[in-house]
PDB file of N, CA and C in Angstrom:
ATOM      1  N   MET A  14      -1.992 -29.140 -35.438  1.00  0.00           N
ATOM      2  CA  MET A  14      -2.650 -27.929 -35.078  1.00  0.00           C
ATOM      3  C   MET A  14      -1.662 -26.735 -35.329  1.00  0.00           C
ATOM      4  N   ILE A  15      -2.177 -25.668 -35.993  1.00  0.00           N
ATOM      5  CA  ILE A  15      -1.402 -24.502 -36.320  1.00  0.00           C
ATOM      6  C   ILE A  15      -1.545 -23.416 -35.288  1.00  0.00           C
ATOM      7  N   ALA A  16      -0.426 -22.930 -34.762  1.00  0.00           N
ATOM      8  CA  ALA A  16      -0.508 -21.907 -33.744  1.00  0.00           C
ATOM      9  C   ALA A  16      -0.849 -20.557 -34.422  1.00  0.00           C
ATOM     10  N   CYS A  17      -1.878 -19.908 -33.956  1.00  0.00           N
ATOM     11  CA  CYS A  17      -2.292 -18.601 -34.473  1.00  0.00           C
ATOM     12  C   CYS A  17      -1.523 -17.424 -34.009  1.00  0.00           C
ATOM     13  N   CYS A  18      -0.820 -17.529 -32.919  1.00  0.00           N
ATOM     14  CA  CYS A  18      -0.122 -16.341 -32.339  1.00  0.00           C
ATOM     15  C   CYS A  18       1.116 -16.871 -31.475  1.00  0.00           C
ATOM     16  N   PRO A  19       2.038 -16.000 -31.251  1.00  0.00           N
ATOM     17  CA  PRO A  19       3.173 -16.474 -30.410  1.00  0.00           C
ATOM     18  C   PRO A  19       2.730 -16.710 -29.002  1.00  0.00           C
ATOM     19  N   PRO A  20       3.509 -17.588 -28.339  1.00  0.00           N
ATOM     20  CA  PRO A  20       3.141 -17.995 -26.919  1.00  0.00           C
ATOM     21  C   PRO A  20       3.213 -16.702 -26.082  1.00  0.00           C
ATOM     22  N   LEU A  21       2.370 -16.724 -25.022  1.00  0.00           N
ATOM     23  CA  LEU A  21       2.421 -15.697 -24.053  1.00  0.00           C
ATOM     24  C   LEU A  21       3.644 -15.658 -23.223  1.00  0.00           C
ATOM     25  N   ALA A  22       4.003 -14.598 -22.662  1.00  0.00           N
ATOM     26  CA  ALA A  22       5.096 -14.509 -21.763  1.00  0.00           C
ATOM     27  C   ALA A  22       4.783 -15.335 -20.509  1.00  0.00           C
ATOM     28  N   VAL A  23       5.777 -15.907 -19.950  1.00  0.00           N
ATOM     29  CA  VAL A  23       5.533 -16.698 -18.787  1.00  0.00           C
ATOM     30  C   VAL A  23       5.524 -15.817 -17.527  1.00  0.00           C
ATOM     31  N   PRO A  24       4.657 -16.060 -16.535  1.00  0.00           N
ATOM     32  CA  PRO A  24       4.524 -15.199 -15.290  1.00  0.00           C
ATOM     33  C   PRO A  24       5.820 -15.250 -14.580  1.00  0.00           C
ATOM     34  N   THR A  25       6.142 -14.188 -13.985  1.00  0.00           N
ATOM     35  CA  THR A  25       7.452 -14.038 -13.269  1.00  0.00           C
ATOM     36  C   THR A  25       7.122 -14.071 -11.630  1.00  0.00           C
ATOM     37  N   LEU A  26       5.842 -14.119 -11.315  1.00  0.00           N
ATOM     38  CA  LEU A  26       5.490 -14.082  -9.885  1.00  0.00           C
ATOM     39  C   LEU A  26       5.245 -15.502  -9.459  1.00  0.00           C
ATOM     40  N   THR A  27       5.675 -15.784  -8.223  1.00  0.00           N
ATOM     41  CA  THR A  27       5.216 -17.101  -7.574  1.00  0.00           C
ATOM     42  C   THR A  27       3.828 -16.917  -7.047  1.00  0.00           C
ATOM     43  N   ASP A  28       3.266 -18.000  -6.677  1.00  0.00           N
ATOM     44  CA  ASP A  28       1.926 -17.918  -6.036  1.00  0.00           C
ATOM     45  C   ASP A  28       1.964 -17.128  -4.757  1.00  0.00           C
ATOM     46  N   GLU A  29       2.986 -17.258  -3.976  1.00  0.00           N
ATOM     47  CA  GLU A  29       3.191 -16.451  -2.714  1.00  0.00           C
ATOM     48  C   GLU A  29       3.260 -14.954  -3.095  1.00  0.00           C
ATOM     49  N   GLN A  30       4.011 -14.594  -4.099  1.00  0.00           N
ATOM     50  CA  GLN A  30       4.196 -13.166  -4.464  1.00  0.00           C
ATOM     51  C   GLN A  30       2.856 -12.618  -4.955  1.00  0.00           C
ATOM     52  N   ALA A  31       2.082 -13.413  -5.724  1.00  0.00           N
ATOM     53  CA  ALA A  31       0.790 -12.993  -6.180  1.00  0.00           C
ATOM     54  C   ALA A  31      -0.174 -12.781  -4.993  1.00  0.00           C
ATOM     55  N   ALA A  32      -0.136 -13.671  -4.005  1.00  0.00           N
ATOM     56  CA  ALA A  32      -1.059 -13.576  -2.949  1.00  0.00           C
ATOM     57  C   ALA A  32      -0.707 -12.343  -2.170  1.00  0.00           C
ATOM     58  N   ASP A  33       0.493 -11.971  -2.023  1.00  0.00           N
ATOM     59  CA  ASP A  33       1.049 -10.847  -1.332  1.00  0.00           C
ATOM     60  C   ASP A  33       0.466  -9.563  -2.079  1.00  0.00           C
ATOM     61  N   LEU A  34       0.654  -9.515  -3.380  1.00  0.00           N
ATOM     62  CA  LEU A  34       0.168  -8.447  -4.073  1.00  0.00           C
ATOM     63  C   LEU A  34      -1.407  -8.306  -4.068  1.00  0.00           C
ATOM     64  N   GLU A  35      -2.011  -9.425  -4.029  1.00  0.00           N
ATOM     65  CA  GLU A  35      -3.452  -9.412  -3.880  1.00  0.00           C
ATOM     66  C   GLU A  35      -3.880  -8.662  -2.662  1.00  0.00           C
ATOM     67  N   ARG A  36      -3.253  -8.945  -1.527  1.00  0.00           N
ATOM     68  CA  ARG A  36      -3.517  -8.179  -0.227  1.00  0.00           C
ATOM     69  C   ARG A  36      -3.224  -6.676  -0.419  1.00  0.00           C
ATOM     70  N   VAL A  37      -2.131  -6.302  -1.100  1.00  0.00           N
ATOM     71  CA  VAL A  37      -1.878  -4.979  -1.313  1.00  0.00           C
ATOM     72  C   VAL A  37      -2.898  -4.313  -2.074  1.00  0.00           C
ATOM     73  N   PHE A  38      -3.344  -4.905  -3.246  1.00  0.00           N
ATOM     74  CA  PHE A  38      -4.287  -4.291  -4.113  1.00  0.00           C
ATOM     75  C   PHE A  38      -5.648  -4.263  -3.414  1.00  0.00           C
ATOM     76  N   LYS A  39      -6.034  -5.171  -2.662  1.00  0.00           N
ATOM     77  CA  LYS A  39      -7.244  -5.094  -1.838  1.00  0.00           C
ATOM     78  C   LYS A  39      -7.182  -3.933  -0.899  1.00  0.00           C
ATOM     79  N   ALA A  40      -6.094  -3.712  -0.307  1.00  0.00           N
ATOM     80  CA  ALA A  40      -5.862  -2.624   0.638  1.00  0.00           C
ATOM     81  C   ALA A  40      -5.980  -1.285  -0.103  1.00  0.00           C
ATOM     82  N   LEU A  41      -5.566  -1.318  -1.326  1.00  0.00           N
ATOM     83  CA  LEU A  41      -5.626  -0.047  -2.095  1.00  0.00           C
ATOM     84  C   LEU A  41      -6.902   0.154  -2.835  1.00  0.00           C
ATOM     85  N   ALA A  42      -7.825  -0.714  -2.699  1.00  0.00           N
ATOM     86  CA  ALA A  42      -9.086  -0.598  -3.334  1.00  0.00           C
ATOM     87  C   ALA A  42     -10.147   0.261  -2.611  1.00  0.00           C
ATOM     88  N   ASP A  43      -9.696   1.256  -1.931  1.00  0.00           N
ATOM     89  CA  ASP A  43     -10.614   2.187  -1.143  1.00  0.00           C
ATOM     90  C   ASP A  43      -9.995   3.495  -1.273  1.00  0.00           C
ATOM     91  N   ARG A  44     -10.827   4.514  -1.638  1.00  0.00           N
ATOM     92  CA  ARG A  44     -10.329   5.836  -1.831  1.00  0.00           C
ATOM     93  C   ARG A  44      -9.681   6.508  -0.633  1.00  0.00           C
ATOM     94  N   ASN A  45     -10.215   6.158   0.536  1.00  0.00           N
ATOM     95  CA  ASN A  45      -9.698   6.703   1.744  1.00  0.00           C
ATOM     96  C   ASN A  45      -8.249   6.217   2.128  1.00  0.00           C
ATOM     97  N   ARG A  46      -7.982   4.917   1.670  1.00  0.00           N
ATOM     98  CA  ARG A  46      -6.684   4.355   1.971  1.00  0.00           C
ATOM     99  C   ARG A  46      -5.708   4.934   0.903  1.00  0.00           C
ATOM    100  N   VAL A  47      -6.101   5.203  -0.278  1.00  0.00           N
ATOM    101  CA  VAL A  47      -5.352   5.821  -1.274  1.00  0.00           C
ATOM    102  C   VAL A  47      -4.954   7.224  -0.794  1.00  0.00           C
ATOM    103  N   LYS A  48      -5.974   7.881  -0.253  1.00  0.00           N
ATOM    104  CA  LYS A  48      -5.635   9.326   0.242  1.00  0.00           C
ATOM    105  C   LYS A  48      -4.653   9.232   1.457  1.00  0.00           C
ATOM    106  N   ILE A  49      -4.820   8.243   2.275  1.00  0.00           N
ATOM    107  CA  ILE A  49      -3.896   8.034   3.397  1.00  0.00           C
ATOM    108  C   ILE A  49      -2.462   7.912   2.865  1.00  0.00           C
ATOM    109  N   LEU A  50      -2.221   7.036   1.876  1.00  0.00           N
ATOM    110  CA  LEU A  50      -1.000   6.827   1.367  1.00  0.00           C
ATOM    111  C   LEU A  50      -0.437   8.206   0.726  1.00  0.00           C
ATOM    112  N   ASN A  51      -1.325   8.909   0.008  1.00  0.00           N
ATOM    113  CA  ASN A  51      -0.957  10.174  -0.522  1.00  0.00           C
ATOM    114  C   ASN A  51      -0.435  11.121   0.519  1.00  0.00           C
ATOM    115  N   VAL A  52      -1.143  11.252   1.628  1.00  0.00           N
ATOM    116  CA  VAL A  52      -0.708  12.047   2.763  1.00  0.00           C
ATOM    117  C   VAL A  52       0.705  11.706   3.234  1.00  0.00           C
ATOM    118  N   LEU A  53       0.849  10.373   3.428  1.00  0.00           N
ATOM    119  CA  LEU A  53       2.143   9.843   3.904  1.00  0.00           C
ATOM    120  C   LEU A  53       3.260  10.009   2.939  1.00  0.00           C
ATOM    121  N   VAL A  54       3.047   9.911   1.696  1.00  0.00           N
ATOM    122  CA  VAL A  54       4.013  10.206   0.656  1.00  0.00           C
ATOM    123  C   VAL A  54       4.422  11.680   0.685  1.00  0.00           C
ATOM    124  N   GLN A  55       3.396  12.513   0.855  1.00  0.00           N
ATOM    125  CA  GLN A  55       3.735  14.033   0.915  1.00  0.00           C
ATOM    126  C   GLN A  55       4.452  14.391   2.206  1.00  0.00           C
ATOM    127  N   ALA A  56       4.328  13.606   3.273  1.00  0.00           N
ATOM    128  CA  ALA A  56       4.952  13.900   4.474  1.00  0.00           C
ATOM    129  C   ALA A  56       6.354  13.527   4.410  1.00  0.00           C
ATOM    130  N   GLY A  57       6.880  12.632   3.542  1.00  0.00           N
ATOM    131  CA  GLY A  57       8.186  12.345   3.385  1.00  0.00           C
ATOM    132  C   GLY A  57       8.629  11.477   4.588  1.00  0.00           C
ATOM    133  N   GLU A  58       9.737  11.925   5.150  1.00  0.00           N
ATOM    134  CA  GLU A  58      10.236  11.189   6.343  1.00  0.00           C
ATOM    135  C   GLU A  58       9.637  11.370   7.626  1.00  0.00           C
ATOM    136  N   GLN A  59       8.565  12.402   7.645  1.00  0.00           N
ATOM    137  CA  GLN A  59       7.894  12.716   8.906  1.00  0.00           C
ATOM    138  C   GLN A  59       6.815  11.771   9.153  1.00  0.00           C
ATOM    139  N   ASP A  60       6.692  11.218  10.421  1.00  0.00           N
ATOM    140  CA  ASP A  60       5.600  10.306  10.825  1.00  0.00           C
ATOM    141  C   ASP A  60       4.292  11.142  10.907  1.00  0.00           C
ATOM    142  N   VAL A  61       3.228  10.612  10.609  1.00  0.00           N
ATOM    143  CA  VAL A  61       1.983  11.349  10.721  1.00  0.00           C
ATOM    144  C   VAL A  61       1.042  10.628  11.739  1.00  0.00           C
ATOM    145  N   CYS A  62       0.527  11.544  12.645  1.00  0.00           N
ATOM    146  CA  CYS A  62      -0.351  11.087  13.698  1.00  0.00           C
ATOM    147  C   CYS A  62      -1.762  10.795  13.105  1.00  0.00           C
ATOM    148  N   VAL A  63      -2.374   9.817  13.742  1.00  0.00           N
ATOM    149  CA  VAL A  63      -3.682   9.502  13.262  1.00  0.00           C
ATOM    150  C   VAL A  63      -4.625  10.715  13.456  1.00  0.00           C
ATOM    151  N   CYS A  64      -4.423  11.541  14.428  1.00  0.00           N
ATOM    152  CA  CYS A  64      -5.235  12.789  14.686  1.00  0.00           C
ATOM    153  C   CYS A  64      -5.134  13.769  13.507  1.00  0.00           C
ATOM    154  N   GLU A  65      -4.061  13.672  12.830  1.00  0.00           N
ATOM    155  CA  GLU A  65      -3.871  14.588  11.608  1.00  0.00           C
ATOM    156  C   GLU A  65      -4.619  14.045  10.405  1.00  0.00           C
ATOM    157  N   LEU A  66      -4.854  12.754  10.381  1.00  0.00           N
ATOM    158  CA  LEU A  66      -5.571  12.099   9.210  1.00  0.00           C
ATOM    159  C   LEU A  66      -7.061  12.324   9.262  1.00  0.00           C
ATOM    160  N   VAL A  67      -7.626  12.384  10.505  1.00  0.00           N
ATOM    161  CA  VAL A  67      -9.007  12.533  10.647  1.00  0.00           C
ATOM    162  C   VAL A  67      -9.585  13.723   9.925  1.00  0.00           C
ATOM    163  N   PRO A  68      -9.088  14.937  10.137  1.00  0.00           N
ATOM    164  CA  PRO A  68      -9.651  16.118   9.423  1.00  0.00           C
ATOM    165  C   PRO A  68      -9.118  16.063   7.956  1.00  0.00           C
ATOM    166  N   ALA A  69      -8.031  15.497   7.603  1.00  0.00           N
ATOM    167  CA  ALA A  69      -7.662  15.452   6.240  1.00  0.00           C
ATOM    168  C   ALA A  69      -8.544  14.610   5.407  1.00  0.00           C
ATOM    169  N   LEU A  70      -9.134  13.552   6.034  1.00  0.00           N
ATOM    170  CA  LEU A  70     -10.000  12.618   5.198  1.00  0.00           C
ATOM    171  C   LEU A  70     -11.558  13.035   5.382  1.00  0.00           C
ATOM    172  N   GLY A  71     -11.787  13.667   6.479  1.00  0.00           N
ATOM    173  CA  GLY A  71     -13.201  14.096   6.773  1.00  0.00           C
ATOM    174  C   GLY A  71     -14.172  12.944   7.129  1.00  0.00           C
ATOM    175  N   VAL A  72     -13.496  11.923   7.729  1.00  0.00           N
ATOM    176  CA  VAL A  72     -14.270  10.827   8.345  1.00  0.00           C
ATOM    177  C   VAL A  72     -13.856  10.724   9.804  1.00  0.00           C
ATOM    178  N   GLY A  73     -14.573   9.865  10.560  1.00  0.00           N
ATOM    179  CA  GLY A  73     -14.324   9.647  11.912  1.00  0.00           C
ATOM    180  C   GLY A  73     -13.070   8.900  12.251  1.00  0.00           C
ATOM    181  N   GLN A  74     -12.590   9.025  13.483  1.00  0.00           N
ATOM    182  CA  GLN A  74     -11.381   8.418  13.936  1.00  0.00           C
ATOM    183  C   GLN A  74     -11.387   6.987  13.849  1.00  0.00           C
ATOM    184  N   SER A  75     -12.516   6.336  14.196  1.00  0.00           N
ATOM    185  CA  SER A  75     -12.617   4.898  14.122  1.00  0.00           C
ATOM    186  C   SER A  75     -12.453   4.428  12.658  1.00  0.00           C
ATOM    187  N   THR A  76     -13.083   5.134  11.748  1.00  0.00           N
ATOM    188  CA  THR A  76     -13.011   4.737  10.301  1.00  0.00           C
ATOM    189  C   THR A  76     -11.497   4.853   9.833  1.00  0.00           C
ATOM    190  N   VAL A  77     -10.922   6.006  10.212  1.00  0.00           N
ATOM    191  CA  VAL A  77      -9.491   6.201   9.895  1.00  0.00           C
ATOM    192  C   VAL A  77      -8.603   5.044  10.432  1.00  0.00           C
ATOM    193  N   SER A  78      -8.862   4.698  11.700  1.00  0.00           N
ATOM    194  CA  SER A  78      -8.077   3.596  12.303  1.00  0.00           C
ATOM    195  C   SER A  78      -8.347   2.273  11.540  1.00  0.00           C
ATOM    196  N   TYR A  79      -9.511   2.061  11.181  1.00  0.00           N
ATOM    197  CA  TYR A  79      -9.840   0.744  10.408  1.00  0.00           C
ATOM    198  C   TYR A  79      -8.960   0.803   9.154  1.00  0.00           C
ATOM    199  N   HIS A  80      -9.021   1.885   8.437  1.00  0.00           N
ATOM    200  CA  HIS A  80      -8.198   1.927   7.150  1.00  0.00           C
ATOM    201  C   HIS A  80      -6.705   1.830   7.383  1.00  0.00           C
ATOM    202  N   LEU A  81      -6.186   2.450   8.423  1.00  0.00           N
ATOM    203  CA  LEU A  81      -4.772   2.348   8.735  1.00  0.00           C
ATOM    204  C   LEU A  81      -4.429   0.942   9.043  1.00  0.00           C
ATOM    205  N   LYS A  82      -5.284   0.212   9.759  1.00  0.00           N
ATOM    206  CA  LYS A  82      -5.004  -1.222  10.088  1.00  0.00           C
ATOM    207  C   LYS A  82      -4.874  -2.027   8.809  1.00  0.00           C
ATOM    208  N   GLN A  83      -5.831  -1.827   7.859  1.00  0.00           N
ATOM    209  CA  GLN A  83      -5.763  -2.515   6.636  1.00  0.00           C
ATOM    210  C   GLN A  83      -4.494  -2.247   5.921  1.00  0.00           C
ATOM    211  N   LEU A  84      -4.007  -1.055   5.891  1.00  0.00           N
ATOM    212  CA  LEU A  84      -2.673  -0.783   5.244  1.00  0.00           C
ATOM    213  C   LEU A  84      -1.512  -1.306   5.932  1.00  0.00           C
ATOM    214  N   VAL A  85      -1.630  -1.324   7.310  1.00  0.00           N
ATOM    215  CA  VAL A  85      -0.487  -2.015   8.056  1.00  0.00           C
ATOM    216  C   VAL A  85      -0.504  -3.524   7.780  1.00  0.00           C
ATOM    217  N   ASP A  86      -1.641  -4.127   7.791  1.00  0.00           N
ATOM    218  CA  ASP A  86      -1.755  -5.568   7.578  1.00  0.00           C
ATOM    219  C   ASP A  86      -1.276  -5.952   6.174  1.00  0.00           C
ATOM    220  N   ALA A  87      -1.349  -5.052   5.200  1.00  0.00           N
ATOM    221  CA  ALA A  87      -0.955  -5.243   3.869  1.00  0.00           C
ATOM    222  C   ALA A  87       0.663  -4.981   3.649  1.00  0.00           C
ATOM    223  N   GLY A  88       1.172  -4.561   4.673  1.00  0.00           N
ATOM    224  CA  GLY A  88       2.672  -4.297   4.664  1.00  0.00           C
ATOM    225  C   GLY A  88       3.026  -2.920   4.064  1.00  0.00           C
ATOM    226  N   LEU A  89       2.027  -2.022   3.875  1.00  0.00           N
ATOM    227  CA  LEU A  89       2.276  -0.740   3.300  1.00  0.00           C
ATOM    228  C   LEU A  89       2.765   0.326   4.233  1.00  0.00           C
ATOM    229  N   LEU A  90       2.268   0.190   5.449  1.00  0.00           N
ATOM    230  CA  LEU A  90       2.559   1.254   6.547  1.00  0.00           C
ATOM    231  C   LEU A  90       3.216   0.535   7.734  1.00  0.00           C
ATOM    232  N   GLU A  91       3.877   1.372   8.520  1.00  0.00           N
ATOM    233  CA  GLU A  91       4.349   0.882   9.813  1.00  0.00           C
ATOM    234  C   GLU A  91       3.811   1.910  10.860  1.00  0.00           C
ATOM    235  N   ARG A  92       3.501   1.326  12.020  1.00  0.00           N
ATOM    236  CA  ARG A  92       2.864   2.077  13.100  1.00  0.00           C
ATOM    237  C   ARG A  92       3.756   2.128  14.336  1.00  0.00           C
ATOM    238  N   GLU A  93       3.773   3.249  14.955  1.00  0.00           N
ATOM    239  CA  GLU A  93       4.518   3.430  16.203  1.00  0.00           C
ATOM    240  C   GLU A  93       3.607   4.193  17.169  1.00  0.00           C
ATOM    241  N   ARG A  94       3.510   3.558  18.382  1.00  0.00           N
ATOM    242  CA  ARG A  94       2.608   4.087  19.395  1.00  0.00           C
ATOM    243  C   ARG A  94       3.443   5.094  20.241  1.00  0.00           C
ATOM    244  N   ARG A  95       2.905   6.300  20.471  1.00  0.00           N
ATOM    245  CA  ARG A  95       3.579   7.265  21.250  1.00  0.00           C
ATOM    246  C   ARG A  95       2.487   7.884  22.292  1.00  0.00           C
ATOM    247  N   GLY A  96       2.574   7.378  23.476  1.00  0.00           N
ATOM    248  CA  GLY A  96       1.472   7.712  24.420  1.00  0.00           C
ATOM    249  C   GLY A  96       0.183   7.070  23.974  1.00  0.00           C
ATOM    250  N   THR A  97      -0.880   7.867  23.823  1.00  0.00           N
ATOM    251  CA  THR A  97      -2.180   7.326  23.351  1.00  0.00           C
ATOM    252  C   THR A  97      -2.369   7.484  21.849  1.00  0.00           C
ATOM    253  N   PHE A  98      -1.367   7.990  21.204  1.00  0.00           N
ATOM    254  CA  PHE A  98      -1.483   8.285  19.766  1.00  0.00           C
ATOM    255  C   PHE A  98      -0.711   7.298  18.873  1.00  0.00           C
ATOM    256  N   GLY A  99      -1.262   7.005  17.735  1.00  0.00           N
ATOM    257  CA  GLY A  99      -0.521   6.135  16.785  1.00  0.00           C
ATOM    258  C   GLY A  99       0.113   7.051  15.689  1.00  0.00           C
ATOM    259  N   TYR A 100       1.356   6.837  15.354  1.00  0.00           N
ATOM    260  CA  TYR A 100       1.979   7.560  14.308  1.00  0.00           C
ATOM    261  C   TYR A 100       2.370   6.580  13.129  1.00  0.00           C
ATOM    262  N   TYR A 101       2.222   6.986  11.934  1.00  0.00           N
ATOM    263  CA  TYR A 101       2.263   6.066  10.811  1.00  0.00           C
ATOM    264  C   TYR A 101       3.256   6.692   9.815  1.00  0.00           C
ATOM    265  N   ARG A 102       3.933   5.752   9.117  1.00  0.00           N
ATOM    266  CA  ARG A 102       4.909   6.104   8.072  1.00  0.00           C
ATOM    267  C   ARG A 102       4.772   5.001   7.029  1.00  0.00           C
ATOM    268  N   LEU A 103       5.240   5.290   5.825  1.00  0.00           N
ATOM    269  CA  LEU A 103       5.326   4.189   4.792  1.00  0.00           C
ATOM    270  C   LEU A 103       6.340   3.163   5.194  1.00  0.00           C
ATOM    271  N   ALA A 104       6.044   1.950   4.953  1.00  0.00           N
ATOM    272  CA  ALA A 104       7.008   0.849   5.245  1.00  0.00           C
ATOM    273  C   ALA A 104       8.104   0.968   4.131  1.00  0.00           C
ATOM    274  N   PRO A 105       9.306   0.752   4.603  1.00  0.00           N
ATOM    275  CA  PRO A 105      10.445   0.838   3.650  1.00  0.00           C
ATOM    276  C   PRO A 105      10.179  -0.124   2.491  1.00  0.00           C
ATOM    277  N   GLY A 106      10.360   0.432   1.249  1.00  0.00           N
ATOM    278  CA  GLY A 106      10.257  -0.387   0.086  1.00  0.00           C
ATOM    279  C   GLY A 106       8.778  -0.588  -0.373  1.00  0.00           C
ATOM    280  N   ALA A 107       7.750  -0.071   0.339  1.00  0.00           N
ATOM    281  CA  ALA A 107       6.405  -0.376   0.018  1.00  0.00           C
ATOM    282  C   ALA A 107       5.945   0.056  -1.399  1.00  0.00           C
ATOM    283  N   LEU A 108       6.329   1.234  -1.716  1.00  0.00           N
ATOM    284  CA  LEU A 108       6.017   1.833  -3.070  1.00  0.00           C
ATOM    285  C   LEU A 108       6.774   1.133  -4.151  1.00  0.00           C
ATOM    286  N   GLU A 109       8.033   0.832  -3.860  1.00  0.00           N
ATOM    287  CA  GLU A 109       8.911   0.183  -4.892  1.00  0.00           C
ATOM    288  C   GLU A 109       8.311  -1.246  -5.075  1.00  0.00           C
ATOM    289  N   ARG A 110       7.852  -1.911  -4.105  1.00  0.00           N
ATOM    290  CA  ARG A 110       7.274  -3.250  -4.270  1.00  0.00           C
ATOM    291  C   ARG A 110       5.976  -3.234  -5.164  1.00  0.00           C
ATOM    292  N   ILE A 111       5.230  -2.148  -5.007  1.00  0.00           N
ATOM    293  CA  ILE A 111       4.068  -2.083  -5.884  1.00  0.00           C
ATOM    294  C   ILE A 111       4.537  -1.710  -7.308  1.00  0.00           C
ATOM    295  N   GLY A 112       5.457  -0.777  -7.461  1.00  0.00           N
ATOM    296  CA  GLY A 112       5.900  -0.406  -8.801  1.00  0.00           C
ATOM    297  C   GLY A 112       6.613  -1.578  -9.472  1.00  0.00           C
ATOM    298  N   ALA A 113       7.275  -2.436  -8.760  1.00  0.00           N
ATOM    299  CA  ALA A 113       8.050  -3.502  -9.443  1.00  0.00           C
ATOM    300  C   ALA A 113       7.173  -4.451 -10.297  1.00  0.00           C
ATOM    301  N   ILE A 114       5.946  -4.650  -9.976  1.00  0.00           N
ATOM    302  CA  ILE A 114       5.057  -5.483 -10.713  1.00  0.00           C
ATOM    303  C   ILE A 114       4.801  -4.892 -12.134  1.00  0.00           C
ATOM    304  N   PHE A 115       4.959  -3.663 -12.257  1.00  0.00           N
ATOM    305  CA  PHE A 115       4.657  -2.977 -13.554  1.00  0.00           C
ATOM    306  C   PHE A 115       5.856  -2.715 -14.293  1.00  0.00           C
ATOM    307  N   ALA A 116       7.104  -3.050 -13.739  1.00  0.00           N
ATOM    308  CA  ALA A 116       8.322  -2.789 -14.506  1.00  0.00           C
ATOM    309  C   ALA A 116       8.565  -3.883 -15.513  1.00  0.00           C
ATOM    310  N   ARG A 117       9.014  -3.372 -16.604  1.00  0.00           N
ATOM    311  CA  ARG A 117       9.289  -4.289 -17.748  1.00  0.00           C
ATOM    312  C   ARG A 117      10.580  -4.971 -17.432  1.00  0.00           C
ATOM    313  N   PRO A 118      10.751  -6.293 -17.887  1.00  0.00           N
ATOM    314  CA  PRO A 118      11.973  -6.889 -17.739  1.00  0.00           C
ATOM    315  C   PRO A 118      13.046  -6.160 -18.577  1.00  0.00           C
ATOM    316  N   PRO A 119      14.315  -6.216 -18.300  1.00  0.00           N
ATOM    317  CA  PRO A 119      15.348  -5.457 -19.056  1.00  0.00           C
ATOM    318  C   PRO A 119      15.289  -5.720 -20.499  1.00  0.00           C
ATOM    319  N   ALA A 120      15.082  -6.858 -20.983  1.00  0.00           N
ATOM    320  CA  ALA A 120      15.077  -7.130 -22.453  1.00  0.00           C
ATOM    321  C   ALA A 120      13.873  -6.558 -23.094  1.00  0.00           C
ATOM    322  N   ALA A 121      12.770  -6.464 -22.440  1.00  0.00           N
ATOM    323  CA  ALA A 121      11.577  -5.899 -23.007  1.00  0.00           C
ATOM    324  C   ALA A 121      11.690  -4.361 -22.969  1.00  0.00           C
ATOM    325  N   ALA A 122      12.369  -3.819 -21.998  1.00  0.00           N
ATOM    326  CA  ALA A 122      12.479  -2.317 -21.960  1.00  0.00           C
ATOM    327  C   ALA A 122      13.396  -1.798 -23.084  1.00  0.00           C
ATOM    328  N   ALA A 123      14.346  -2.669 -23.495  1.00  0.00           N
ATOM    329  CA  ALA A 123      15.296  -2.267 -24.462  1.00  0.00           C
ATOM    330  C   ALA A 123      14.755  -2.374 -25.915  1.00  0.00           C
ATOM    331  N   ALA A 124      13.747  -3.157 -26.049  1.00  0.00           N
ATOM    332  CA  ALA A 124      13.204  -3.414 -27.400  1.00  0.00           C
ATOM    333  C   ALA A 124      12.316  -2.342 -27.871  1.00  0.00           C
TER     334      ALA A 124
END
């Protein structure tokens, strides 16, 4: 048999890493969750109260809470309770973890 093209690159993700990224991408597959991440990125080091997200998204508090839970469960956000309110921030390394999947290996980047 004659090979028609060079072999494909081998995957660099383990099954566990791929499953983790699947959870992340499922969490990001909603416009409200993407907007929430955008607000938190813009907030920088400042924690954001759920009460600030409700008017920013234009949806009810229970809907915002549902989306926040999905993002926390995916490991993208951290939550801290202060009295009756929840405050959210990006989980350390969350954006880097997402970006790393699209980074080229050093040899491919130099070529």
